[in-house]
Amino acid sequence: MTIRLQQIRLREIRLPLVEPFVISSGVMDVRRILLVELTDRTGTTGWSECVADARPNYSPETIDTAWWALREWLAPRLLDRTLDGPDAAAPLLDEGVRGHRMAKAALEMGCWGLAALLEERPLADVVGGIRDRVPTGISLGIQEDPARLVEKARAAVESGYRKVKLKISPGSDLEYVAAVREALGPDRALAVDANAAYRPEDADRLARLDDFDLLMIEQPLAAGDLVRHARLQERLATPLCLDESIVDVASAEDMLALGSGRIINVKPGRVGGFAVSRAIHDVARAAGIPVWCGGMLESGIGRAYNVALASLPGFELPGDLSPSVRYWARDIVRPEWTMSADGFVTVPRERPGLGVEIDLDRIDDLTVRTETLAARAAA
Ligand code: OSB
Ligand code: MG
């Protein structure tokens, strides 16, 4: 099925989180979300989401750099080009443009979503997914004190989540993790995520996390520190999981070669889209390394892509794929994303495309700017 884009529309919406989300490098409260509407020559329109945040605290990209990159460099190279399929998008976007992976991913994934609509197949099938439902974990932001974190972790377990991940930073770590492990008991899957807040000199402190039987420690050190992560992994019994460090297939291969970790968090936005996500999944699987799908506080549109990706066979561990109510008073898709009492999100395999309807009225109400990029009119 070929794709030929006639128009790409960028749109910024502001969507307030139900509670601020605090990680080691900053706070997110009202999310500024860049949505992309891709229309092909048949008039079919698909939607996608760019996961870049307002500030460059997780990655160097922001919604504003992504907007710029999409308008100036990325959209023009897809408009009016015939793609043999969604797999053809990534190489075109990479040609002569380094980085800007979140901006690229928004377009690349949009091509996958559009292909699913054009083929009248569910997105999960088009990307090669096999699961009907995906296990789900919650990511809890840093709280003011351990008691508040314990309360949230207990509530999460009660609502069915199959994994609880705690954001940590030096100082908001050992005491918090100890309190939650104590409250949840030894059998609950518990993980921590440092978002690169530690330095190699903190190895002694990090080694104390071995006491809590964690499923993993996610991204303790800086993104580029693959060698230092390998040294740290040698000291720790707990598996390290890399998030920010894995930006392409090569970094995943380097992690495996160096032993920088034993688990990979795959976020399609971070690596430039579905094609690379799938390639990382394949490399990890061949090496016997589990992967899971991370989240970036996506709206219901980005979530549809994550859920589809998480239905691939190697996504064995629960993903950060919380239902809509975890984030928003009201989502921008219908039905909203829900989770079963035993912690699974259903992969919508009965419906073509994303499997959810876009709530255009709601989106219009939330929109603060738009820009339409069109193929040049034929002379
Ligand atoms: O590191 O996984 C992360 C959110 C924003 C930026 C980085 C991260 C996160 C999360 C949220 O952990 C997971 C979710 O979307 O529920
Ligand atoms: Mg992370």
mmCIF file of C-alpha atoms and ligand atoms in Angstrom:
data_model
loop_
_atom_site.group_PDB
_atom_site.id
_atom_site.type_symbol
_atom_site.label_atom_id
_atom_site.label_comp_id
_atom_site.label_asym_id
_atom_site.label_seq_id
_atom_site.Cartn_x
_atom_site.Cartn_y
_atom_site.Cartn_z
ATOM 1 C CA MET A 1 0.000 0.000 0.000
ATOM 2 C CA THR A 2 1.664 3.236 -1.103
ATOM 3 C CA ILE A 3 1.367 6.466 0.864
ATOM 4 C CA ARG A 4 1.509 9.909 -0.695
ATOM 5 C CA LEU A 5 1.015 12.803 1.705
ATOM 6 C CA GLN A 6 -0.747 15.924 0.430
ATOM 7 C CA GLN A 7 -0.961 17.842 3.684
ATOM 8 C CA ILE A 8 0.563 17.803 7.145
ATOM 9 C CA ARG A 9 -1.082 19.871 9.821
ATOM 10 C CA LEU A 10 0.674 20.721 13.084
ATOM 11 C CA ARG A 11 -1.371 21.580 16.114
ATOM 12 C CA GLU A 12 -0.481 22.443 19.680
ATOM 13 C CA ILE A 13 -2.913 21.595 22.432
ATOM 14 C CA ARG A 14 -2.585 22.281 26.160
ATOM 15 C CA LEU A 15 -3.729 19.407 28.298
ATOM 16 C CA PRO A 16 -3.488 19.704 32.104
ATOM 17 C CA LEU A 17 -2.316 16.597 33.977
ATOM 18 C CA VAL A 18 -4.587 15.600 36.869
ATOM 19 C CA GLU A 19 -1.540 15.963 39.111
ATOM 20 C CA PRO A 20 1.941 17.356 38.493
ATOM 21 C CA PHE A 21 4.502 14.711 37.523
ATOM 22 C CA VAL A 22 7.873 15.254 39.200
ATOM 23 C CA ILE A 23 11.034 13.536 37.954
ATOM 24 C CA SER A 24 14.656 14.144 38.949
ATOM 25 C CA SER A 25 15.160 16.742 36.221
ATOM 26 C CA GLY A 26 11.930 18.727 36.383
ATOM 27 C CA VAL A 27 8.166 18.987 36.770
ATOM 28 C CA MET A 28 5.425 18.504 34.195
ATOM 29 C CA ASP A 29 1.950 19.870 34.871
ATOM 30 C CA VAL A 30 0.121 21.334 31.895
ATOM 31 C CA ARG A 31 1.369 19.341 28.924
ATOM 32 C CA ARG A 32 1.936 21.208 25.684
ATOM 33 C CA ILE A 33 1.301 18.485 23.121
ATOM 34 C CA LEU A 34 2.124 18.637 19.429
ATOM 35 C CA LEU A 35 -0.377 16.681 17.357
ATOM 36 C CA VAL A 36 0.169 15.902 13.696
ATOM 37 C CA GLU A 37 -2.619 15.345 11.188
ATOM 38 C CA LEU A 38 -1.457 13.637 8.008
ATOM 39 C CA THR A 39 -3.692 13.655 4.952
ATOM 40 C CA ASP A 40 -2.880 11.533 1.940
ATOM 41 C CA ARG A 41 -3.944 12.072 -1.660
ATOM 42 C CA THR A 42 -7.084 9.956 -1.181
ATOM 43 C CA GLY A 43 -8.221 12.376 1.538
ATOM 44 C CA THR A 44 -7.670 9.896 4.358
ATOM 45 C CA THR A 45 -6.414 11.573 7.533
ATOM 46 C CA GLY A 46 -4.333 9.940 10.242
ATOM 47 C CA TRP A 47 -3.232 11.398 13.570
ATOM 48 C CA SER A 48 -0.032 11.129 15.538
ATOM 49 C CA GLU A 49 1.620 12.777 18.524
ATOM 50 C CA CYS A 50 5.076 14.200 19.138
ATOM 51 C CA VAL A 51 6.266 13.306 22.651
ATOM 52 C CA ALA A 52 8.655 16.249 23.095
ATOM 53 C CA ASP A 53 7.926 18.264 26.224
ATOM 54 C CA ALA A 54 7.920 22.022 26.758
ATOM 55 C CA ARG A 55 11.403 21.925 28.326
ATOM 56 C CA PRO A 56 14.538 19.973 27.391
ATOM 57 C CA ASN A 57 14.869 18.155 30.733
ATOM 58 C CA TYR A 58 14.381 14.588 29.478
ATOM 59 C CA SER A 59 15.880 15.013 26.014
ATOM 60 C CA PRO A 60 17.350 17.957 24.104
ATOM 61 C CA GLU A 61 14.206 18.248 21.998
ATOM 62 C CA THR A 62 11.229 20.405 22.918
ATOM 63 C CA ILE A 63 7.842 20.928 21.333
ATOM 64 C CA ASP A 64 9.195 24.134 19.790
ATOM 65 C CA THR A 65 12.315 22.568 18.274
ATOM 66 C CA ALA A 66 10.128 19.743 16.968
ATOM 67 C CA TRP A 67 7.685 22.181 15.406
ATOM 68 C CA TRP A 68 10.571 23.965 13.706
ATOM 69 C CA ALA A 69 12.199 20.745 12.493
ATOM 70 C CA LEU A 70 8.902 19.435 11.160
ATOM 71 C CA ARG A 71 8.152 22.605 9.262
ATOM 72 C CA GLU A 72 11.614 23.397 7.934
ATOM 73 C CA TRP A 73 13.174 20.031 7.230
ATOM 74 C CA LEU A 74 11.022 17.010 7.868
ATOM 75 C CA ALA A 75 7.535 17.602 6.485
ATOM 76 C CA PRO A 76 8.847 18.897 3.128
ATOM 77 C CA ARG A 77 10.678 15.668 2.415
ATOM 78 C CA LEU A 78 7.592 13.505 2.866
ATOM 79 C CA LEU A 79 5.024 15.736 1.176
ATOM 80 C CA ASP A 80 4.179 14.636 -2.342
ATOM 81 C CA ARG A 81 6.623 11.701 -2.241
ATOM 82 C CA THR A 82 5.360 8.212 -2.946
ATOM 83 C CA LEU A 83 6.297 5.854 -0.126
ATOM 84 C CA ASP A 84 6.071 2.134 -0.780
ATOM 85 C CA GLY A 85 4.919 1.703 2.808
ATOM 86 C CA PRO A 86 5.464 3.114 6.282
ATOM 87 C CA ASP A 87 8.904 1.466 6.467
ATOM 88 C CA ALA A 88 10.072 3.879 3.778
ATOM 89 C CA ALA A 89 9.521 6.964 5.960
ATOM 90 C CA ALA A 90 12.433 6.633 8.413
ATOM 91 C CA PRO A 91 15.272 6.540 5.834
ATOM 92 C CA LEU A 92 13.854 9.617 4.077
ATOM 93 C CA LEU A 93 13.600 11.519 7.355
ATOM 94 C CA ASP A 94 17.143 10.563 8.384
ATOM 95 C CA GLU A 95 18.788 11.690 5.166
ATOM 96 C CA GLY A 96 20.935 14.662 6.094
ATOM 97 C CA VAL A 97 19.051 15.463 9.306
ATOM 98 C CA ARG A 98 20.788 14.364 12.501
ATOM 99 C CA GLY A 99 18.839 13.920 15.691
ATOM 100 C CA HIS A 100 15.379 15.481 16.068
ATOM 101 C CA ARG A 101 14.151 11.956 16.669
ATOM 102 C CA MET A 102 10.940 12.921 18.434
ATOM 103 C CA ALA A 103 10.008 15.184 15.541
ATOM 104 C CA LYS A 104 10.839 12.425 13.058
ATOM 105 C CA ALA A 105 8.912 9.867 15.086
ATOM 106 C CA ALA A 106 5.747 11.966 14.978
ATOM 107 C CA LEU A 107 5.767 11.818 11.186
ATOM 108 C CA GLU A 108 7.062 8.291 10.896
ATOM 109 C CA MET A 109 4.470 6.883 13.272
ATOM 110 C CA GLY A 110 1.816 8.966 11.559
ATOM 111 C CA CYS A 111 2.712 7.083 8.367
ATOM 112 C CA TRP A 112 2.161 3.769 10.191
ATOM 113 C CA GLY A 113 -1.184 4.968 11.499
ATOM 114 C CA LEU A 114 -2.182 6.175 8.054
ATOM 115 C CA ALA A 115 -1.083 2.887 6.466
ATOM 116 C CA ALA A 116 -3.277 1.005 8.933
ATOM 117 C CA LEU A 117 -6.265 3.163 7.949
ATOM 118 C CA LEU A 118 -5.585 2.763 4.239
ATOM 119 C CA GLU A 119 -5.232 -0.999 4.614
ATOM 120 C CA GLU A 120 -8.249 -1.084 6.947
ATOM 121 C CA ARG A 121 -6.261 -3.067 9.485
ATOM 122 C CA PRO A 122 -5.559 -2.441 13.159
ATOM 123 C CA LEU A 123 -2.264 -0.650 13.769
ATOM 124 C CA ALA A 124 -1.063 -3.498 16.014
ATOM 125 C CA ASP A 125 -1.395 -5.954 13.100
ATOM 126 C CA VAL A 126 0.406 -3.658 10.674
ATOM 127 C CA VAL A 127 3.403 -3.317 13.009
ATOM 128 C CA GLY A 128 3.510 -7.078 13.675
ATOM 129 C CA GLY A 129 1.939 -7.259 17.130
ATOM 130 C CA ILE A 130 0.682 -10.567 18.482
ATOM 131 C CA ARG A 131 -0.858 -9.749 21.877
ATOM 132 C CA ASP A 132 -4.541 -9.043 22.524
ATOM 133 C CA ARG A 133 -3.787 -7.207 25.744
ATOM 134 C CA VAL A 134 -0.669 -5.709 27.239
ATOM 135 C CA PRO A 135 0.443 -5.786 30.872
ATOM 136 C CA THR A 136 0.610 -2.362 32.456
ATOM 137 C CA GLY A 137 2.702 -0.637 35.078
ATOM 138 C CA ILE A 138 2.438 2.782 36.676
ATOM 139 C CA SER A 139 5.189 5.377 36.931
ATOM 140 C CA LEU A 140 4.900 7.416 40.135
ATOM 141 C CA GLY A 141 6.527 10.846 40.330
ATOM 142 C CA ILE A 142 8.690 11.993 43.233
ATOM 143 C CA GLN A 143 6.531 12.838 46.263
ATOM 144 C CA GLU A 144 7.088 15.162 49.196
ATOM 145 C CA ASP A 145 7.598 12.335 51.666
ATOM 146 C CA PRO A 146 7.718 8.521 51.722
ATOM 147 C CA ALA A 147 4.252 8.266 53.326
ATOM 148 C CA ARG A 148 2.636 9.972 50.347
ATOM 149 C CA LEU A 149 4.489 7.708 47.947
ATOM 150 C CA VAL A 150 3.404 4.633 49.891
ATOM 151 C CA GLU A 151 -0.196 5.785 49.669
ATOM 152 C CA LYS A 152 0.040 6.131 45.891
ATOM 153 C CA ALA A 153 1.846 2.827 45.460
ATOM 154 C CA ARG A 154 -0.820 1.025 47.520
ATOM 155 C CA ALA A 155 -3.608 2.600 45.486
ATOM 156 C CA ALA A 156 -1.834 1.582 42.263
ATOM 157 C CA VAL A 157 -1.568 -2.043 43.329
ATOM 158 C CA GLU A 158 -5.210 -2.034 44.388
ATOM 159 C CA SER A 159 -6.303 -0.772 40.983
ATOM 160 C CA GLY A 160 -4.508 -3.694 39.358
ATOM 161 C CA TYR A 161 -1.157 -2.383 38.081
ATOM 162 C CA ARG A 162 1.320 -5.192 37.469
ATOM 163 C CA LYS A 163 4.414 -3.105 38.111
ATOM 164 C CA VAL A 164 5.084 -0.013 40.195
ATOM 165 C CA LYS A 165 7.922 2.265 39.142
ATOM 166 C CA LEU A 166 9.145 5.003 41.465
ATOM 167 C CA LYS A 167 10.940 8.078 40.236
ATOM 168 C CA ILE A 168 14.028 8.674 42.350
ATOM 169 C CA SER A 169 16.814 11.221 42.718
ATOM 170 C CA PRO A 170 19.751 11.425 45.132
ATOM 171 C CA GLY A 171 18.077 12.135 48.471
ATOM 172 C CA SER A 172 14.602 10.990 47.403
ATOM 173 C CA ASP A 173 15.616 7.395 47.029
ATOM 174 C CA LEU A 174 16.604 4.847 49.705
ATOM 175 C CA GLU A 175 14.097 5.891 52.325
ATOM 176 C CA TYR A 176 11.288 6.094 49.759
ATOM 177 C CA VAL A 177 12.058 2.745 48.159
ATOM 178 C CA ALA A 178 12.402 1.043 51.548
ATOM 179 C CA ALA A 179 9.003 2.369 52.665
ATOM 180 C CA VAL A 180 7.267 1.238 49.488
ATOM 181 C CA ARG A 181 8.874 -2.217 49.460
ATOM 182 C CA GLU A 182 7.859 -2.656 53.085
ATOM 183 C CA ALA A 183 4.273 -1.579 52.346
ATOM 184 C CA LEU A 184 3.809 -3.686 49.205
ATOM 185 C CA GLY A 185 5.505 -6.836 50.446
ATOM 186 C CA PRO A 186 8.204 -8.912 48.739
ATOM 187 C CA ASP A 187 6.190 -10.223 45.773
ATOM 188 C CA ARG A 188 5.207 -7.027 43.974
ATOM 189 C CA ALA A 189 7.142 -6.005 40.875
ATOM 190 C CA LEU A 190 8.846 -2.775 41.934
ATOM 191 C CA ALA A 191 11.254 -0.665 39.857
ATOM 192 C CA VAL A 192 12.928 2.738 40.090
ATOM 193 C CA ASP A 193 13.808 5.340 37.465
ATOM 194 C CA ALA A 194 16.477 7.991 38.110
ATOM 195 C CA ASN A 195 16.315 9.845 34.781
ATOM 196 C CA ALA A 196 20.099 10.175 34.757
ATOM 197 C CA ALA A 197 20.311 11.922 38.151
ATOM 198 C CA TYR A 198 23.333 10.034 39.534
ATOM 199 C CA ARG A 199 27.058 10.162 38.871
ATOM 200 C CA PRO A 200 29.494 7.267 38.791
ATOM 201 C CA GLU A 201 30.702 8.378 42.254
ATOM 202 C CA ASP A 202 27.241 7.537 43.587
ATOM 203 C CA ALA A 203 27.831 3.812 43.009
ATOM 204 C CA ASP A 204 27.894 3.028 46.743
ATOM 205 C CA ARG A 205 24.523 4.649 47.247
ATOM 206 C CA LEU A 206 23.052 2.920 44.201
ATOM 207 C CA ALA A 207 24.412 -0.433 45.412
ATOM 208 C CA ARG A 208 22.218 -0.108 48.490
ATOM 209 C CA LEU A 209 19.189 -0.407 46.212
ATOM 210 C CA ASP A 210 20.147 -4.088 45.851
ATOM 211 C CA ASP A 211 18.492 -4.611 49.252
ATOM 212 C CA PHE A 212 15.007 -4.030 47.856
ATOM 213 C CA ASP A 213 14.760 -6.784 45.265
ATOM 214 C CA LEU A 214 13.906 -4.365 42.464
ATOM 215 C CA LEU A 215 12.943 -5.547 39.005
ATOM 216 C CA MET A 216 15.279 -2.918 37.594
ATOM 217 C CA ILE A 217 16.996 0.427 38.093
ATOM 218 C CA GLU A 218 16.215 2.583 35.085
ATOM 219 C CA GLN A 219 18.766 5.055 33.723
ATOM 220 C CA PRO A 220 20.824 5.889 36.820
ATOM 221 C CA LEU A 221 23.600 7.703 34.897
ATOM 222 C CA ALA A 222 23.793 10.155 32.014
ATOM 223 C CA ALA A 223 22.548 9.186 28.574
ATOM 224 C CA GLY A 224 25.991 8.916 26.972
ATOM 225 C CA ASP A 225 27.533 6.901 29.815
ATOM 226 C CA LEU A 226 27.359 3.396 28.369
ATOM 227 C CA VAL A 227 30.789 2.439 29.701
ATOM 228 C CA ARG A 228 30.032 3.837 33.156
ATOM 229 C CA HIS A 229 26.707 2.006 33.191
ATOM 230 C CA ALA A 230 28.606 -1.204 32.401
ATOM 231 C CA ARG A 231 30.927 -0.642 35.372
ATOM 232 C CA LEU A 232 27.953 0.060 37.586
ATOM 233 C CA GLN A 233 26.122 -3.035 36.354
ATOM 234 C CA GLU A 234 29.139 -5.127 37.326
ATOM 235 C CA ARG A 235 28.775 -3.913 40.904
ATOM 236 C CA LEU A 236 25.004 -4.331 41.185
ATOM 237 C CA ALA A 237 22.862 -7.450 41.398
ATOM 238 C CA THR A 238 19.795 -5.494 40.270
ATOM 239 C CA PRO A 239 19.420 -5.304 36.481
ATOM 240 C CA LEU A 240 19.948 -1.866 34.974
ATOM 241 C CA CYS A 241 17.458 -0.759 32.337
ATOM 242 C CA LEU A 242 18.402 1.922 29.846
ATOM 243 C CA ASP A 243 15.961 4.562 28.616
ATOM 244 C CA GLU A 244 17.624 7.883 27.660
ATOM 245 C CA SER A 245 20.811 6.057 26.510
ATOM 246 C CA ILE A 246 19.077 4.068 23.778
ATOM 247 C CA VAL A 247 18.473 6.349 20.819
ATOM 248 C CA ASP A 248 19.060 3.990 17.893
ATOM 249 C CA VAL A 249 19.965 0.393 17.017
ATOM 250 C CA ALA A 250 23.683 1.094 17.438
ATOM 251 C CA SER A 251 23.296 2.281 21.032
ATOM 252 C CA ALA A 252 21.250 -0.835 21.820
ATOM 253 C CA GLU A 253 23.977 -3.003 20.296
ATOM 254 C CA ASP A 254 26.647 -1.126 22.244
ATOM 255 C CA MET A 255 24.729 -1.639 25.459
ATOM 256 C CA LEU A 256 24.603 -5.382 24.777
ATOM 257 C CA ALA A 257 28.287 -5.556 23.821
ATOM 258 C CA LEU A 258 29.405 -3.588 26.883
ATOM 259 C CA GLY A 259 26.962 -5.053 29.382
ATOM 260 C CA SER A 260 25.616 -1.604 30.252
ATOM 261 C CA GLY A 261 22.294 -3.068 31.311
ATOM 262 C CA ARG A 262 20.049 -6.091 31.051
ATOM 263 C CA ILE A 263 16.699 -4.541 30.034
ATOM 264 C CA ILE A 264 15.672 -1.909 27.475
ATOM 265 C CA ASN A 265 12.875 0.621 27.765
ATOM 266 C CA VAL A 266 11.711 1.247 24.191
ATOM 267 C CA LYS A 267 9.987 4.564 23.557
ATOM 268 C CA PRO A 268 9.199 5.019 19.900
ATOM 269 C CA GLY A 269 9.420 8.815 20.168
ATOM 270 C CA ARG A 270 12.952 8.647 21.582
ATOM 271 C CA VAL A 271 14.325 6.495 18.753
ATOM 272 C CA GLY A 272 12.631 8.109 15.743
ATOM 273 C CA GLY A 273 9.590 5.888 15.381
ATOM 274 C CA PHE A 274 8.293 2.386 14.831
ATOM 275 C CA ALA A 275 10.842 1.048 12.349
ATOM 276 C CA VAL A 276 13.763 1.648 14.720
ATOM 277 C CA SER A 277 11.708 0.520 17.739
ATOM 278 C CA ARG A 278 11.048 -2.759 16.009
ATOM 279 C CA ALA A 279 14.700 -3.149 15.040
ATOM 280 C CA ILE A 280 15.765 -2.568 18.678
ATOM 281 C CA HIS A 281 13.128 -5.074 19.770
ATOM 282 C CA ASP A 282 14.589 -7.630 17.338
ATOM 283 C CA VAL A 283 18.196 -7.061 18.451
ATOM 284 C CA ALA A 284 17.232 -7.337 22.129
ATOM 285 C CA ARG A 285 15.149 -10.424 21.533
ATOM 286 C CA ALA A 286 17.969 -12.170 19.700
ATOM 287 C CA ALA A 287 20.189 -11.427 22.708
ATOM 288 C CA GLY A 288 17.599 -12.656 25.214
ATOM 289 C CA ILE A 289 17.114 -9.182 26.669
ATOM 290 C CA PRO A 290 13.547 -8.203 27.634
ATOM 291 C CA VAL A 291 12.142 -4.917 26.403
ATOM 292 C CA TRP A 292 9.129 -2.962 27.550
ATOM 293 C CA CYS A 293 7.320 0.087 26.261
ATOM 294 C CA GLY A 294 7.995 3.307 28.131
ATOM 295 C CA GLY A 295 5.704 6.319 28.221
ATOM 296 C CA MET A 296 6.029 10.086 27.906
ATOM 297 C CA LEU A 297 2.695 11.106 29.444
ATOM 298 C CA GLU A 298 1.103 10.750 26.032
ATOM 299 C CA SER A 299 -2.462 11.707 25.215
ATOM 300 C CA GLY A 300 -4.785 8.999 23.943
ATOM 301 C CA ILE A 301 -3.292 9.356 20.464
ATOM 302 C CA GLY A 302 0.309 8.639 21.403
ATOM 303 C CA ARG A 303 -0.963 5.914 23.714
ATOM 304 C CA ALA A 304 -2.578 4.100 20.773
ATOM 305 C CA TYR A 305 0.854 3.818 19.162
ATOM 306 C CA ASN A 306 2.498 2.626 22.373
ATOM 307 C CA VAL A 307 -0.157 -0.011 22.959
ATOM 308 C CA ALA A 308 0.224 -1.286 19.383
ATOM 309 C CA LEU A 309 4.005 -1.461 19.738
ATOM 310 C CA ALA A 310 3.754 -3.202 23.112
ATOM 311 C CA SER A 311 1.830 -6.012 21.431
ATOM 312 C CA LEU A 312 5.045 -7.222 19.736
ATOM 313 C CA PRO A 313 6.319 -10.525 21.152
ATOM 314 C CA GLY A 314 9.465 -9.210 22.888
ATOM 315 C CA PHE A 315 7.553 -6.709 25.036
ATOM 316 C CA GLU A 316 7.393 -9.083 27.969
ATOM 317 C CA LEU A 317 7.533 -6.727 30.933
ATOM 318 C CA PRO A 318 4.674 -4.375 31.881
ATOM 319 C CA GLY A 319 4.839 -1.062 30.008
ATOM 320 C CA ASP A 320 4.236 2.482 31.247
ATOM 321 C CA LEU A 321 0.855 2.371 29.527
ATOM 322 C CA SER A 322 -1.520 3.702 32.150
ATOM 323 C CA PRO A 323 -5.163 4.322 31.243
ATOM 324 C CA SER A 324 -6.414 7.840 30.424
ATOM 325 C CA VAL A 325 -7.706 8.605 33.966
ATOM 326 C CA ARG A 326 -4.176 8.362 35.350
ATOM 327 C CA TYR A 327 -3.267 11.483 33.378
ATOM 328 C CA TRP A 328 -6.293 13.500 32.229
ATOM 329 C CA ALA A 329 -9.669 14.712 33.455
ATOM 330 C CA ARG A 330 -10.785 13.961 29.911
ATOM 331 C CA ASP A 331 -8.702 12.444 27.116
ATOM 332 C CA ILE A 332 -8.838 13.450 23.440
ATOM 333 C CA VAL A 333 -9.952 10.051 22.120
ATOM 334 C CA ARG A 334 -13.082 7.933 22.453
ATOM 335 C CA PRO A 335 -13.399 5.549 24.061
ATOM 336 C CA GLU A 336 -10.758 6.593 26.589
ATOM 337 C CA TRP A 337 -8.035 4.076 27.374
ATOM 338 C CA THR A 338 -8.939 1.804 30.274
ATOM 339 C CA MET A 339 -7.191 -0.917 32.260
ATOM 340 C CA SER A 340 -8.708 -4.161 33.507
ATOM 341 C CA ALA A 341 -8.846 -4.991 37.220
ATOM 342 C CA ASP A 342 -5.876 -7.311 36.677
ATOM 343 C CA GLY A 343 -3.745 -4.634 35.030
ATOM 344 C CA PHE A 344 -4.050 -5.136 31.282
ATOM 345 C CA VAL A 345 -4.872 -2.691 28.497
ATOM 346 C CA THR A 346 -6.754 -4.246 25.597
ATOM 347 C CA VAL A 347 -5.111 -3.921 22.192
ATOM 348 C CA PRO A 348 -7.917 -2.716 19.925
ATOM 349 C CA ARG A 349 -7.689 -5.366 17.242
ATOM 350 C CA GLU A 350 -11.305 -5.126 16.138
ATOM 351 C CA ARG A 351 -10.979 -1.684 14.622
ATOM 352 C CA PRO A 352 -8.791 -0.359 11.805
ATOM 353 C CA GLY A 353 -6.168 2.313 12.432
ATOM 354 C CA LEU A 354 -5.495 3.485 15.986
ATOM 355 C CA GLY A 355 -8.594 1.699 17.292
ATOM 356 C CA VAL A 356 -9.955 4.828 18.979
ATOM 357 C CA GLU A 357 -11.890 7.817 17.612
ATOM 358 C CA ILE A 358 -10.317 11.243 17.638
ATOM 359 C CA ASP A 359 -12.426 13.662 19.725
ATOM 360 C CA LEU A 360 -12.121 16.601 17.372
ATOM 361 C CA ASP A 361 -14.393 18.942 19.340
ATOM 362 C CA ARG A 362 -12.295 18.400 22.431
ATOM 363 C CA ILE A 363 -9.085 18.884 20.456
ATOM 364 C CA ASP A 364 -10.402 22.104 18.886
ATOM 365 C CA ASP A 365 -11.225 23.430 22.347
ATOM 366 C CA LEU A 366 -7.682 22.733 23.537
ATOM 367 C CA THR A 367 -5.849 24.015 20.447
ATOM 368 C CA VAL A 368 -3.622 27.080 20.855
ATOM 369 C CA ARG A 369 -1.908 27.118 17.444
ATOM 370 C CA THR A 370 -1.970 25.348 14.112
ATOM 371 C CA GLU A 371 0.104 25.390 10.972
ATOM 372 C CA THR A 372 -0.730 23.710 7.699
ATOM 373 C CA LEU A 373 2.059 22.401 5.498
ATOM 374 C CA ALA A 374 0.937 21.429 2.028
ATOM 375 C CA ALA A 375 2.515 19.833 -1.004
ATOM 376 C CA ARG A 376 3.407 22.480 -3.555
ATOM 377 C CA ALA A 377 0.580 22.891 -6.043
ATOM 378 C CA ALA A 378 1.365 21.305 -9.410
ATOM 379 C CA ALA A 379 2.576 23.907 -11.883
HETATM 380 O O1 OSB B 1 11.728 8.369 32.101
HETATM 381 O O2 OSB B 1 10.172 7.031 31.684
HETATM 382 C C1 OSB B 1 10.537 8.192 31.861
HETATM 383 C C2 OSB B 1 7.581 10.604 31.727
HETATM 384 C C3 OSB B 1 8.170 11.685 31.131
HETATM 385 C C4 OSB B 1 9.506 11.640 30.826
HETATM 386 C C5 OSB B 1 10.263 10.510 31.104
HETATM 387 C C6 OSB B 1 9.665 9.393 31.689
HETATM 388 C C7 OSB B 1 8.313 9.466 32.035
HETATM 389 C C8 OSB B 1 7.602 8.408 32.711
HETATM 390 C C9 OSB B 1 6.106 8.429 32.537
HETATM 391 O O3 OSB B 1 8.118 7.607 33.457
HETATM 392 C C10 OSB B 1 5.527 7.152 32.137
HETATM 393 C C11 OSB B 1 4.099 7.341 31.666
HETATM 394 O O4 OSB B 1 3.881 7.901 30.571
HETATM 395 O O5 OSB B 1 3.212 6.919 32.388
HETATM 396 MG MG MG B 2 12.686 6.488 32.122
#
